[in-house]
Short mmCIF file of C-alpha atoms and ligand atoms in Angstrom, two decimals:
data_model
loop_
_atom_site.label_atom_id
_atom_site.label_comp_id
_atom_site.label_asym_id
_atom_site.label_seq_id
_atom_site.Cartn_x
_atom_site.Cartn_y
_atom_site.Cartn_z
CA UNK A 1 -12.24 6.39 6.58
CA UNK A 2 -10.30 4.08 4.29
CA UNK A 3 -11.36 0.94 2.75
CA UNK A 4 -13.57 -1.50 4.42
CA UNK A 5 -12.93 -3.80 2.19
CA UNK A 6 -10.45 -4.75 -0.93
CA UNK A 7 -13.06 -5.76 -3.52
CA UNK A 8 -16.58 -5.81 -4.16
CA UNK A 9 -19.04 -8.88 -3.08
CA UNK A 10 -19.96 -10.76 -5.74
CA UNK A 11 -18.85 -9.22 -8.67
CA UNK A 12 -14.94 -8.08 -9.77
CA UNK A 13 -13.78 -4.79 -9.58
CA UNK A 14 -12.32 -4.80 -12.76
CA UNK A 15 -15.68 -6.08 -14.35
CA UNK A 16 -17.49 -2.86 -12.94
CA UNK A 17 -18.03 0.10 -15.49
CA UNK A 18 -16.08 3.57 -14.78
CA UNK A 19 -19.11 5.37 -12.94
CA UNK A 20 -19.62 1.84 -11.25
CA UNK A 21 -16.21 1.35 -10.27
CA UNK A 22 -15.74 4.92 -8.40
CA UNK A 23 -19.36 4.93 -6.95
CA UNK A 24 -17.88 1.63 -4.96
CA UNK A 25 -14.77 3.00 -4.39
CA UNK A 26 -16.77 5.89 -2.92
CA UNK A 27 -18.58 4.22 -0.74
CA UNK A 28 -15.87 1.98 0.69
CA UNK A 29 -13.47 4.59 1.37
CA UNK A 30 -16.37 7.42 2.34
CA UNK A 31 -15.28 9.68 0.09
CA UNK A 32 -16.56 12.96 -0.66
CA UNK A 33 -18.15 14.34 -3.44
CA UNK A 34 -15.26 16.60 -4.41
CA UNK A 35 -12.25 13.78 -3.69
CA UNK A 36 -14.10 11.40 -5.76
CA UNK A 37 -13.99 13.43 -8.82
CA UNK A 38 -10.28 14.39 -8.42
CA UNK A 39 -10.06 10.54 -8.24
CA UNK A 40 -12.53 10.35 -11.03
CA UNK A 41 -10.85 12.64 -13.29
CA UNK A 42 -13.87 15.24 -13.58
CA UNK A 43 -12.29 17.54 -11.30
CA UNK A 44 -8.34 17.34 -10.26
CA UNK A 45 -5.24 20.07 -10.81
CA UNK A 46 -6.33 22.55 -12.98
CA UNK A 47 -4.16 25.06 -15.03
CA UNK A 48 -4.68 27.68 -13.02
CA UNK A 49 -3.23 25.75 -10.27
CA UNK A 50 -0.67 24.53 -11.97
CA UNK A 51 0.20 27.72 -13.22
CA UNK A 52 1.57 28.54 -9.74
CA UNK A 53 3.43 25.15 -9.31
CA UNK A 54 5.85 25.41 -12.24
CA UNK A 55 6.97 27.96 -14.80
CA UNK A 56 5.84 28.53 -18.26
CA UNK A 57 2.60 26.81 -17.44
CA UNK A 58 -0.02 25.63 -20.66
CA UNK A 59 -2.02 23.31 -19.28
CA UNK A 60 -1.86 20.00 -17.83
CA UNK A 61 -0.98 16.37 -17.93
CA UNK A 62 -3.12 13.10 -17.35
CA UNK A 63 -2.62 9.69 -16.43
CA UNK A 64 -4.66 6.82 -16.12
CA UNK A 65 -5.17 6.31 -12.80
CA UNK A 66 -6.03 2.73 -11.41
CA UNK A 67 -7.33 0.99 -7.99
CA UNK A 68 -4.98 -1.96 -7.00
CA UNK A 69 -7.05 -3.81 -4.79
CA UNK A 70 -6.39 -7.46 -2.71
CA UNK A 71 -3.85 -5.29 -0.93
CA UNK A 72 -3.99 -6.05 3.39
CA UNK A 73 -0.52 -4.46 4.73
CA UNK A 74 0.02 -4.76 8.46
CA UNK A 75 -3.38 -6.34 8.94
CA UNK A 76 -5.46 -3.34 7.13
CA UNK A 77 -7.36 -3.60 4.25
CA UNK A 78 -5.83 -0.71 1.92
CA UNK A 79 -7.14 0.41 -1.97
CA UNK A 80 -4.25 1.40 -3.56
CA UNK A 81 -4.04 4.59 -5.84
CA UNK A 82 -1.77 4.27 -8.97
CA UNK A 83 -0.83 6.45 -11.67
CA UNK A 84 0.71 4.49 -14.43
CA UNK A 85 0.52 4.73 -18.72
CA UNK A 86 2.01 1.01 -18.43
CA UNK A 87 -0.48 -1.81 -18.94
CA UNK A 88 -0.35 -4.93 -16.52
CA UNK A 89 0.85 -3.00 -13.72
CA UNK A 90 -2.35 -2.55 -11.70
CA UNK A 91 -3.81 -5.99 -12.45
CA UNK A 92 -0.13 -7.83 -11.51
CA UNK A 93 0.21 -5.99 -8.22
CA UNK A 94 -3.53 -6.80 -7.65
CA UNK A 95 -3.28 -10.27 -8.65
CA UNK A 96 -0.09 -10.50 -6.47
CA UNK A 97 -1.47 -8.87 -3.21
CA UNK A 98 -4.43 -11.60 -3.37
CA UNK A 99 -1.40 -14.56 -3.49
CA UNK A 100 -0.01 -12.52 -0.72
CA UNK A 101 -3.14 -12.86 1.44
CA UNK A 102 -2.69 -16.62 1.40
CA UNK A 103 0.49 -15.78 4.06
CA UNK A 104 -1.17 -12.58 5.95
CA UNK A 105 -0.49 -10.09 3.40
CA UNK A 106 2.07 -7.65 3.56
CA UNK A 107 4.07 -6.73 6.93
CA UNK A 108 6.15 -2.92 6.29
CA UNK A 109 7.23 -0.80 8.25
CA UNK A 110 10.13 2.08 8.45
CA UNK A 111 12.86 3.33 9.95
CA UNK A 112 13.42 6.95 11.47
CA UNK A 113 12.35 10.02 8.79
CA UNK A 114 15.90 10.96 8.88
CA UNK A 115 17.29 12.81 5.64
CA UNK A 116 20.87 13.62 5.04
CA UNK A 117 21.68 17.56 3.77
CA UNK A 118 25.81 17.29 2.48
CA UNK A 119 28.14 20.33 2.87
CA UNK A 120 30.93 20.32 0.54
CA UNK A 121 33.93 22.01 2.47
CA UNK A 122 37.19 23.48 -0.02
CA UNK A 123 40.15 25.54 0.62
CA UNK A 124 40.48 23.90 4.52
CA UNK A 125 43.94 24.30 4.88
CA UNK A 126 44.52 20.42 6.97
CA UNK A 127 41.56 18.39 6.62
CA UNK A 128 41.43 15.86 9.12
CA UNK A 129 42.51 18.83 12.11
CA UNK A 130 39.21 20.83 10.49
CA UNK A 131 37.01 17.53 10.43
CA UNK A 132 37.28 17.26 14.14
CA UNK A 133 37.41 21.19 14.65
CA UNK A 134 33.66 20.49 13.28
CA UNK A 135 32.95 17.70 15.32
CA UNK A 136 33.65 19.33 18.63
CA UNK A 137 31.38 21.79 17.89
CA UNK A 138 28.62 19.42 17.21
CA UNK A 139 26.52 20.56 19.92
CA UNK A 140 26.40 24.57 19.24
CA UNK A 141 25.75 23.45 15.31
CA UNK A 142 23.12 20.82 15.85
CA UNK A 143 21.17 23.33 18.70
CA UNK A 144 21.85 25.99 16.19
CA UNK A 145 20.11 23.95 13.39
CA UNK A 146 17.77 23.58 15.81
CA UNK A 147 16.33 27.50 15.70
CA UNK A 148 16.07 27.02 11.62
CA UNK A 149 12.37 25.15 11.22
CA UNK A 150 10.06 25.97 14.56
CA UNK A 151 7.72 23.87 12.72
CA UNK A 152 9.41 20.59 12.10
CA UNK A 153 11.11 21.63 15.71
CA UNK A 154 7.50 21.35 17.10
CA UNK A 155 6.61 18.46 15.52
CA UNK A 156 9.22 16.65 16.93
CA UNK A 157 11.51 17.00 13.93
CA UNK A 158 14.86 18.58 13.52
CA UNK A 159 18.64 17.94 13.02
CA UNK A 160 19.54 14.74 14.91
CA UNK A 161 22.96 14.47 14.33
CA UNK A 162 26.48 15.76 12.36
CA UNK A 163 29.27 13.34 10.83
CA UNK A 164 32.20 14.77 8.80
CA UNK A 165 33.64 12.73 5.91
CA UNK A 166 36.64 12.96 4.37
CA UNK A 167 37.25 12.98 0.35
CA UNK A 168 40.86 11.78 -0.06
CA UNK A 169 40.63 11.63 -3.81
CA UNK A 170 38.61 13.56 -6.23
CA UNK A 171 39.22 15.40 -9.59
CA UNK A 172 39.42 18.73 -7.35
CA UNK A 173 41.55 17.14 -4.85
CA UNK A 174 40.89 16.50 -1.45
CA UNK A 175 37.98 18.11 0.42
CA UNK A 176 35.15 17.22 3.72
CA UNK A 177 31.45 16.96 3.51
CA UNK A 178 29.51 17.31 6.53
CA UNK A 179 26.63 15.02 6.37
CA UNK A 180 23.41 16.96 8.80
CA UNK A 181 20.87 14.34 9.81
CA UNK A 182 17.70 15.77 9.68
CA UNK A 183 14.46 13.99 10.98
CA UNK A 184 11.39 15.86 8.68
CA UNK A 185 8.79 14.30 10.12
CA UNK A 186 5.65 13.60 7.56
CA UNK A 187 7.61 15.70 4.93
CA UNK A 188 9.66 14.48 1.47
CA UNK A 189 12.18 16.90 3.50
CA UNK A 190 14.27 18.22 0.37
CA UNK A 191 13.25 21.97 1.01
CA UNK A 192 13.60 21.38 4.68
CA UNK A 193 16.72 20.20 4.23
CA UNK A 194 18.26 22.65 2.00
CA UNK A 195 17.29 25.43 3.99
CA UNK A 196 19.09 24.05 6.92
CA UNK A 197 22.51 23.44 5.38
CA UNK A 198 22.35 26.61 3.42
CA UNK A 199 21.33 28.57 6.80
CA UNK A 200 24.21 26.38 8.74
CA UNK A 201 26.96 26.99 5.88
CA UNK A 202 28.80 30.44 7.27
CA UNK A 203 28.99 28.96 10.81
CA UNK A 204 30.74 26.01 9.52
CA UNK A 205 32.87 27.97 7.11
CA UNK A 206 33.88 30.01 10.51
CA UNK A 207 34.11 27.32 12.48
CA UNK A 208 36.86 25.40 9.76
CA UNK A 209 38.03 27.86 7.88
CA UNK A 210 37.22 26.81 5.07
CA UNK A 211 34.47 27.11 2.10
CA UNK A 212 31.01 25.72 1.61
CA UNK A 213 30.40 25.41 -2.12
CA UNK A 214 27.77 22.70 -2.66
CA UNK A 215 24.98 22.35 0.33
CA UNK A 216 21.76 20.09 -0.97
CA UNK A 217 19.95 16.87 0.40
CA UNK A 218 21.56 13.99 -0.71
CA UNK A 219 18.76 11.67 -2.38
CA UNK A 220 20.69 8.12 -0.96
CA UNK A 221 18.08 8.06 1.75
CA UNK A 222 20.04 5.46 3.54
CA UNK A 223 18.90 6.84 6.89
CA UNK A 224 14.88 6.23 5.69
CA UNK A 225 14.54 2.75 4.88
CA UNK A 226 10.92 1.44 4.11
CA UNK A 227 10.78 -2.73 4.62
CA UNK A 228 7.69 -4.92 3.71
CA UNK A 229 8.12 -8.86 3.25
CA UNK A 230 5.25 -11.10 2.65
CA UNK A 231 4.91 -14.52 2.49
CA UNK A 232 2.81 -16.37 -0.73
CA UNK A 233 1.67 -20.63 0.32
CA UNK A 234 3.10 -22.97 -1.49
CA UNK A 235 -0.14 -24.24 -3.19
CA UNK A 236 -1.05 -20.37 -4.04
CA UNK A 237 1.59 -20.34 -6.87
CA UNK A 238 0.04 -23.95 -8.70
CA UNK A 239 -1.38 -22.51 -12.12
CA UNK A 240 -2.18 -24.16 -15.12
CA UNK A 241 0.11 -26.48 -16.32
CA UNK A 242 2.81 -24.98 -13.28
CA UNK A 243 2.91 -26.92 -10.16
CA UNK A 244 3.46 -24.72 -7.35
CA UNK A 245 7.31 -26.30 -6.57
CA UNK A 246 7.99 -25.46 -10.16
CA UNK A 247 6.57 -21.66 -10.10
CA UNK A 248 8.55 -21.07 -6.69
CA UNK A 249 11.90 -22.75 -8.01
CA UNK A 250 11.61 -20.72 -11.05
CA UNK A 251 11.07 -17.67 -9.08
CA UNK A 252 13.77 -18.19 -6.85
CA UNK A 253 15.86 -19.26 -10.04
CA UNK A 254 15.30 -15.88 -11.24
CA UNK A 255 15.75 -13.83 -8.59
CA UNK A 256 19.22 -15.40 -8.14
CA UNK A 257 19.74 -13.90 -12.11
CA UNK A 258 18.61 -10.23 -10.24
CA UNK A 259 21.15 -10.97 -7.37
CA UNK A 260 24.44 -11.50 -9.54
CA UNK A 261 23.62 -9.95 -12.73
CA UNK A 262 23.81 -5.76 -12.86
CA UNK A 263 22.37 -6.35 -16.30
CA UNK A 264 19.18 -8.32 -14.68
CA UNK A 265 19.46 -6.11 -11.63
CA UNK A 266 18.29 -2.81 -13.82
CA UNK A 267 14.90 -5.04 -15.23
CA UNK A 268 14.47 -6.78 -11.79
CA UNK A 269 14.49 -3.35 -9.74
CA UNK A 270 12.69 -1.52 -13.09
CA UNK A 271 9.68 -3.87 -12.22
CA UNK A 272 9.11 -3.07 -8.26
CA UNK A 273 9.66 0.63 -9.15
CA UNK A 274 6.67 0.01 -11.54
CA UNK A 275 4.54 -0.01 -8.50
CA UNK A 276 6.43 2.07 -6.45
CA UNK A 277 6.36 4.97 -9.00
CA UNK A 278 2.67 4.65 -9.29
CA UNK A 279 1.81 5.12 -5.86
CA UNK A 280 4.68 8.23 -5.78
CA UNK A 281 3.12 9.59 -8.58
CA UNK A 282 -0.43 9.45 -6.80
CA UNK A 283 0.24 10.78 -4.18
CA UNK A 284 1.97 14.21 -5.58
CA UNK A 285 5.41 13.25 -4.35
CA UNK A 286 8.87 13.27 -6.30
CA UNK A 287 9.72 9.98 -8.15
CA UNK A 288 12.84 11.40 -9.21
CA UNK A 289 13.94 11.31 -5.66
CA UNK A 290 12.69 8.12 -4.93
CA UNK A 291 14.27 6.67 -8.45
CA UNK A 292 17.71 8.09 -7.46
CA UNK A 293 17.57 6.93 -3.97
CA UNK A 294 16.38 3.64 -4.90
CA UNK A 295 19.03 2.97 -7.72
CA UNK A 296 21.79 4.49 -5.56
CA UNK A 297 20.72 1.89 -2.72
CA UNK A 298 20.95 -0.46 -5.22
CA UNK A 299 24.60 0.07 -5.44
CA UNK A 300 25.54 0.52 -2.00
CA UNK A 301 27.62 -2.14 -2.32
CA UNK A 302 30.02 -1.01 -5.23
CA UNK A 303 28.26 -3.54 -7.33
CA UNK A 304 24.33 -2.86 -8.91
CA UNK A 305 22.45 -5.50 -7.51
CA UNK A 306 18.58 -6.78 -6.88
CA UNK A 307 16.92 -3.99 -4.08
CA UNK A 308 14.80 -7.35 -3.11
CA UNK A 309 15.57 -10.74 -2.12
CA UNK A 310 13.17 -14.02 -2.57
CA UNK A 311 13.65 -17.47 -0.57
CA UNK A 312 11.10 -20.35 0.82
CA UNK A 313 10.24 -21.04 4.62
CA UNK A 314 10.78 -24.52 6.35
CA UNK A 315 7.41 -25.12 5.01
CA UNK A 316 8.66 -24.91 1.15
CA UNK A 317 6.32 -21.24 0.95
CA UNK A 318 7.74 -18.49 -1.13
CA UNK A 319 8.63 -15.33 1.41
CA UNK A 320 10.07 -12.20 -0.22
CA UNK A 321 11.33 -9.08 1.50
CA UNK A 322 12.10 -5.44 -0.28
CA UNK A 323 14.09 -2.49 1.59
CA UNK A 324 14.51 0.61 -0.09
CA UNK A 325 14.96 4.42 0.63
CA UNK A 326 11.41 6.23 0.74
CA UNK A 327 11.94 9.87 0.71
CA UNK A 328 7.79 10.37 0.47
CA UNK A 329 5.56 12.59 2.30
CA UNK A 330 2.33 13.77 2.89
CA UNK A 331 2.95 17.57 3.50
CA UNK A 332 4.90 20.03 1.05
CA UNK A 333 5.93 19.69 -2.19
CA UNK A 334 2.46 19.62 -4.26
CA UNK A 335 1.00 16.40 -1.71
CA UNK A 336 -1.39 18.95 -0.51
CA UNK A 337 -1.49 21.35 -3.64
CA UNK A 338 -2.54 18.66 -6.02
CA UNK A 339 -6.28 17.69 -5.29
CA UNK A 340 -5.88 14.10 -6.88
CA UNK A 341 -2.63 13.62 -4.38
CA UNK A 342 -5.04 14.75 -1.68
CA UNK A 343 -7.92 12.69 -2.40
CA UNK A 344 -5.52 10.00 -2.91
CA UNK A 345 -4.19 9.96 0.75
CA UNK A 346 -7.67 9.61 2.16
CA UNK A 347 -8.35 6.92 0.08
CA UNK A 348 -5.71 4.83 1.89
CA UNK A 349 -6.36 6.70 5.00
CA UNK A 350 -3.21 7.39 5.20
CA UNK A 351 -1.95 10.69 7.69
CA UNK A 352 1.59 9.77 8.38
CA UNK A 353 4.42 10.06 5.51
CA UNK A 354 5.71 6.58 6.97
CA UNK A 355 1.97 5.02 6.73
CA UNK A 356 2.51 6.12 3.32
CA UNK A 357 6.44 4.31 2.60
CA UNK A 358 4.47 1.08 4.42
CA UNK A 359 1.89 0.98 1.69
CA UNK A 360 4.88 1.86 -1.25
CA UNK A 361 6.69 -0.74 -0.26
CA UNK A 362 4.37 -3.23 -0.04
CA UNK A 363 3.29 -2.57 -3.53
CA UNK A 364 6.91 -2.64 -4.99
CA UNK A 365 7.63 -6.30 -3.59
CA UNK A 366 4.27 -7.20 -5.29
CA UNK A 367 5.03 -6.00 -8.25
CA UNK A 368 8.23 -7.46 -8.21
CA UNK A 369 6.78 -10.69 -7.57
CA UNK A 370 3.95 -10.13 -10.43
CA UNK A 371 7.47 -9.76 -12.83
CA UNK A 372 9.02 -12.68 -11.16
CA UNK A 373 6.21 -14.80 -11.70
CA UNK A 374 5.27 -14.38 -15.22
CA UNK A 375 8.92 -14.46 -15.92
CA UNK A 376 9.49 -17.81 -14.30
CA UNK A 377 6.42 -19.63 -16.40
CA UNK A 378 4.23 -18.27 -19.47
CA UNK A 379 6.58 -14.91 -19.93
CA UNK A 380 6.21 -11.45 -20.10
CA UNK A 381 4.48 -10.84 -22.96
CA UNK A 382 0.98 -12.90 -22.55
CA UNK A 383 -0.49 -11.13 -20.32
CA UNK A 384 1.28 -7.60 -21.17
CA UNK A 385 0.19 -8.37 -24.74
CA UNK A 386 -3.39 -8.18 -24.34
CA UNK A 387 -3.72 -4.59 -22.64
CA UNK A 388 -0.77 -3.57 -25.05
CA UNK A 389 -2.72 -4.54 -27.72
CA UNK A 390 -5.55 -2.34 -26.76
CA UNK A 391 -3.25 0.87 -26.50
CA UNK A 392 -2.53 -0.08 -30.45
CA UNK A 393 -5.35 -0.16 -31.11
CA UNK A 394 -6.24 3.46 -29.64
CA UNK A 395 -2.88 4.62 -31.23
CA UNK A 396 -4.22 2.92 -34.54
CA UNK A 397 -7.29 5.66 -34.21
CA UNK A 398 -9.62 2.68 -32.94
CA UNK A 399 -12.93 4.13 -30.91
CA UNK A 400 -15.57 2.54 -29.06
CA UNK A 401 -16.56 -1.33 -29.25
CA UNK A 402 -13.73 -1.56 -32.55
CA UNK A 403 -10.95 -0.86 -29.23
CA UNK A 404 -11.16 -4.23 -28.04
CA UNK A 405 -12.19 -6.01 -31.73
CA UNK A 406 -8.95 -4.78 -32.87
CA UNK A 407 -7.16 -6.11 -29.99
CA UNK A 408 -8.44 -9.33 -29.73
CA UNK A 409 -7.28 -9.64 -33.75
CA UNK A 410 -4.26 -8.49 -33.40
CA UNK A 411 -3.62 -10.32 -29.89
CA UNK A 412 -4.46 -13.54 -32.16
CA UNK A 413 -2.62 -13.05 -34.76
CA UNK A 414 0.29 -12.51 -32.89
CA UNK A 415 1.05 -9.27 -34.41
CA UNK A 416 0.98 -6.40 -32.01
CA UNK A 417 1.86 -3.82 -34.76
CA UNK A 418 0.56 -0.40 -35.62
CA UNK A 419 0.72 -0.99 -39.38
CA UNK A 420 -1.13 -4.18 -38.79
CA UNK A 421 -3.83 -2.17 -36.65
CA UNK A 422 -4.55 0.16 -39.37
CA UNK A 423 -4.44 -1.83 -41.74
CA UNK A 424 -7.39 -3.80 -39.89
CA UNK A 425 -9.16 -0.67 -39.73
CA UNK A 426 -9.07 0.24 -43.36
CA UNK A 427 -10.26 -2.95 -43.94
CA UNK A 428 -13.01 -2.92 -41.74
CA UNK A 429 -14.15 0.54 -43.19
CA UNK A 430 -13.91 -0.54 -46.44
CA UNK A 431 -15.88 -4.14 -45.81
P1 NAD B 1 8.07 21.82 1.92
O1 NAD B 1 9.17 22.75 2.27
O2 NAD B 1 7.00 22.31 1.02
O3 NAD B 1 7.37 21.30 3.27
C1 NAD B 1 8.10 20.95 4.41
C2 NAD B 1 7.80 21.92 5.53
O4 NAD B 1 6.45 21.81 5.94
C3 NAD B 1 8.63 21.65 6.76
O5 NAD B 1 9.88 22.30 6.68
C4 NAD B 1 7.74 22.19 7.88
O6 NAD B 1 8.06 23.54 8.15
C5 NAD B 1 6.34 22.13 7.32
N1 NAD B 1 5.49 21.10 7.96
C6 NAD B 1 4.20 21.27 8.36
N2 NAD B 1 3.70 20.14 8.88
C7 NAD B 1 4.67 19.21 8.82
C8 NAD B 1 4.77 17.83 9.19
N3 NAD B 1 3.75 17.17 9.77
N4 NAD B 1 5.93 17.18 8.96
C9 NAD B 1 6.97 17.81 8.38
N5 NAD B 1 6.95 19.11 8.02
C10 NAD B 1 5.81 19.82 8.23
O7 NAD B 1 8.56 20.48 1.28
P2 NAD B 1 9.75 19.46 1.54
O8 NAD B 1 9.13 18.15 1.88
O9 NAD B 1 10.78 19.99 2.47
O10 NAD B 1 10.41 19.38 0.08
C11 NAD B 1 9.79 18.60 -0.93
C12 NAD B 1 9.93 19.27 -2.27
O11 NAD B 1 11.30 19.53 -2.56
C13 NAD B 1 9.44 18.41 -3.39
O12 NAD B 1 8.58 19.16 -4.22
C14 NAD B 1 10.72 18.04 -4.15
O13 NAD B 1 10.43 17.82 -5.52
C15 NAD B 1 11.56 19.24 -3.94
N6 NAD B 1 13.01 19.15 -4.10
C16 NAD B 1 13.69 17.96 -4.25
C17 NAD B 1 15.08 17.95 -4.37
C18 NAD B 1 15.80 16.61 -4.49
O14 NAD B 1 15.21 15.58 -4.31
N7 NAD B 1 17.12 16.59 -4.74
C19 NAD B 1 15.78 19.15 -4.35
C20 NAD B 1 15.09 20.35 -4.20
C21 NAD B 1 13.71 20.35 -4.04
#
């Protein structure tokens, strides 16, 4: 059903106990019994499960898993899932999709589902007289890659087109790749993918003369771009002592540092795939893919640079836009094998892999801007300080109502230290 709305009347989210919290949630996003405690962390994978997933199975591995709410992406209210260990990320992309609702919230949306699977062609006796002995064959290889998935075939899926490169200079010397463009539909696509170049590999061997050695995906997704921009009013970015012309300057300031510094760049792109991961993670898809693609994006240029860019409008507002490869789905992989993945998706009411790159998206450029923000005024660490504090404390063998005691000392002290933490708490058992 999806959310009906992004927050609660009357009273904040975050102020709501746990049982309090996911009864709303349930009710919002008409959950079911069983989803909500996958959500809720009652229910969820379970070793046996896993045990069929990976090898050498023991058991399991949690993460906290947050709501980012305030979020409104192509006009829809949306309550984000997020599975993160880092404190601050669900409150800044929250806080951040609120200041984004002052200029309509997010607008995303994608371009074709098109992944690339690379053949790496040796021993071809001239190179550029095989390259085009491919490419006239085309046709008869792209119908014949055709035959290899009925399913994706069906859905409408399938190789859409071949393009032969040429290596001129490697370590081993000169060789092609053939690049097949596969459209896969609501899937991540990697199996999909391999399993057409591997099945394709002898005709093209025949076909050159040469050797296929390498066939895999390649994981620069260039060819499945997700986009959001969003635009924040002027007045939205005043905060305490910070006038609004002085938070957007410093923003844009900053994001200049992202643009021309590599250095920057790493932190700057770091921060949206803080949000980005979390959502990937969620939803049971493969945040090493989406890492590589992103970072490799990032460099499309030969130099490392910021995967978003930050300006104002004629009215002085504060627009931001972020395009990135999204390699995501909502079918294979374990985003239907994982129950929390599952439950996850119908949260957002989400039943299209690029409904599901629109909502990533979105929540990278707020989380960039959430980065951008604190950077440009107070700094990093106020805010981050607090809930870091609190996982000292925990670390520090803290329980209960002494948690957030020990937090708030250490948070006022200034000293965010484990030894400090238990050194509080051997005082405090000793008092
Ligand atoms: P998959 O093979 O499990 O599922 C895809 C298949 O599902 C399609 O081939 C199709 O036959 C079927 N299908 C049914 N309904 C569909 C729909 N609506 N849209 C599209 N396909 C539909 O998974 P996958 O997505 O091909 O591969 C993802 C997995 O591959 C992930 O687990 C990933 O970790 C892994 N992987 C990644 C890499 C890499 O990134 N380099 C390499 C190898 C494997």
């Amino acid at each position: 059903m999806g959310a009906a709305s992004t927050q609660p009347q009357g009273v904040k989210f975050y102020e709501l106990g746990l049982d309090e919290r996911r009864e709303w949630l349930g009710q919002q996003a008409g959950l079911s019994a069983d989803e909500l405690a996958a959500l809720g962390g009652a229910a969820g994978l379970d070793p046996e499960q896993a045990d069929h997933m990976i090898e050498n199975v023991v058991g399991t591995f949690n993460l906290p898993l947050g709501i980012a709410q305030h979020f409104i992406i192509n006009d829809r209210p949306v309550l984000v899932p997020m599975a993160i260990e880092e404190p601050s990320v669900v409150a800044g992309a929250s806080f951040m999709a609120r200041l984004a609702q002052s200029g309509g919230g997010f607008h995303a949306h994608v371009s074709a589902g098109e992944m690339i699977g690379q053949m790496q062609i040796l021993d071809v006796d001239d190179l550029p007289s095989a390259r085009l002995k491919l490419l006239e064959q085309r046709q008869a290889l792209l119908e014949e890659a055709a035959q290899i998935d009925p399913v994706l075939q069906r859905l409408g899926g399938g190789p859409r087109d071949l393009q032969v490169r040429l290596i001129e200079d490697s370590p081993a010397g000169p060789f092609l790749v053939l690049h097949l463009i596969y459209d896969v539909r609501d899937a991540m696509g990697a199996n999909a993918v391999n399993t057409a170049v591997e099945r394709l590999a002898p005709r093209v061997e025949a076909i050159c003369g040469g050797r296929v050695l390498f066939r895999i995906l390649s994981n620069l997704a260039d060819r499945r771009l997700a986009r959001a921009r969003c635009t924040v009013r002027l007045e939205a970015l005043a905060f305490g002592e910070f006038s609004a012309e002085s938070v957007r300057d410093g923003i844009l300031a900053g994001w200049a540092f992202a643009a021309a510094d590599p250095y920057r760049a790493a932190t700057h792109n770091k921060g949206i795939m803080n949000g980005v991961d979390a959502v990937v993670i969620a939803t049971g898809n493969d945040w090493r893919a989406v890492e590589a693609g992103a970072h490799a994006y990032a460099a499309r240029s030969g130099r490392y640079t910021s995967l978003s860019t930050w300006g104002q409008d004629a009215a002085g507002n504060l627009v931001g836009t972020l395009e990135m490869p999204l390699a995501v789905g909502i079918v294979g992989g374990a985003t239907r094998s994982h129950p929390t993945a599952r439950a996850a998706l119908q949260l957002m009411d989400i039943h299209t892999a690029a409904g599901l790159a629109e909502v990533i998206v979105s929540v990278g450029l707020a989380q960039n801007l959430a980065a951008l923000r604190a950077l440009a005024t107070e700094g990093i660490q106020r805010g981050h300080m607090t809930l870091h504090a609190r996982q000292v404390a925990i670390a520090a063998g803290a329980q209960g109502s002494e948690i957030e005691r020990l937090a708030g000392q250490l948070v006022s002290e200034k000293t965010v230290r484990i030894d400090r933490a238990e050194e509080i708490l051997r005082q405090w058992k000793h008092s």
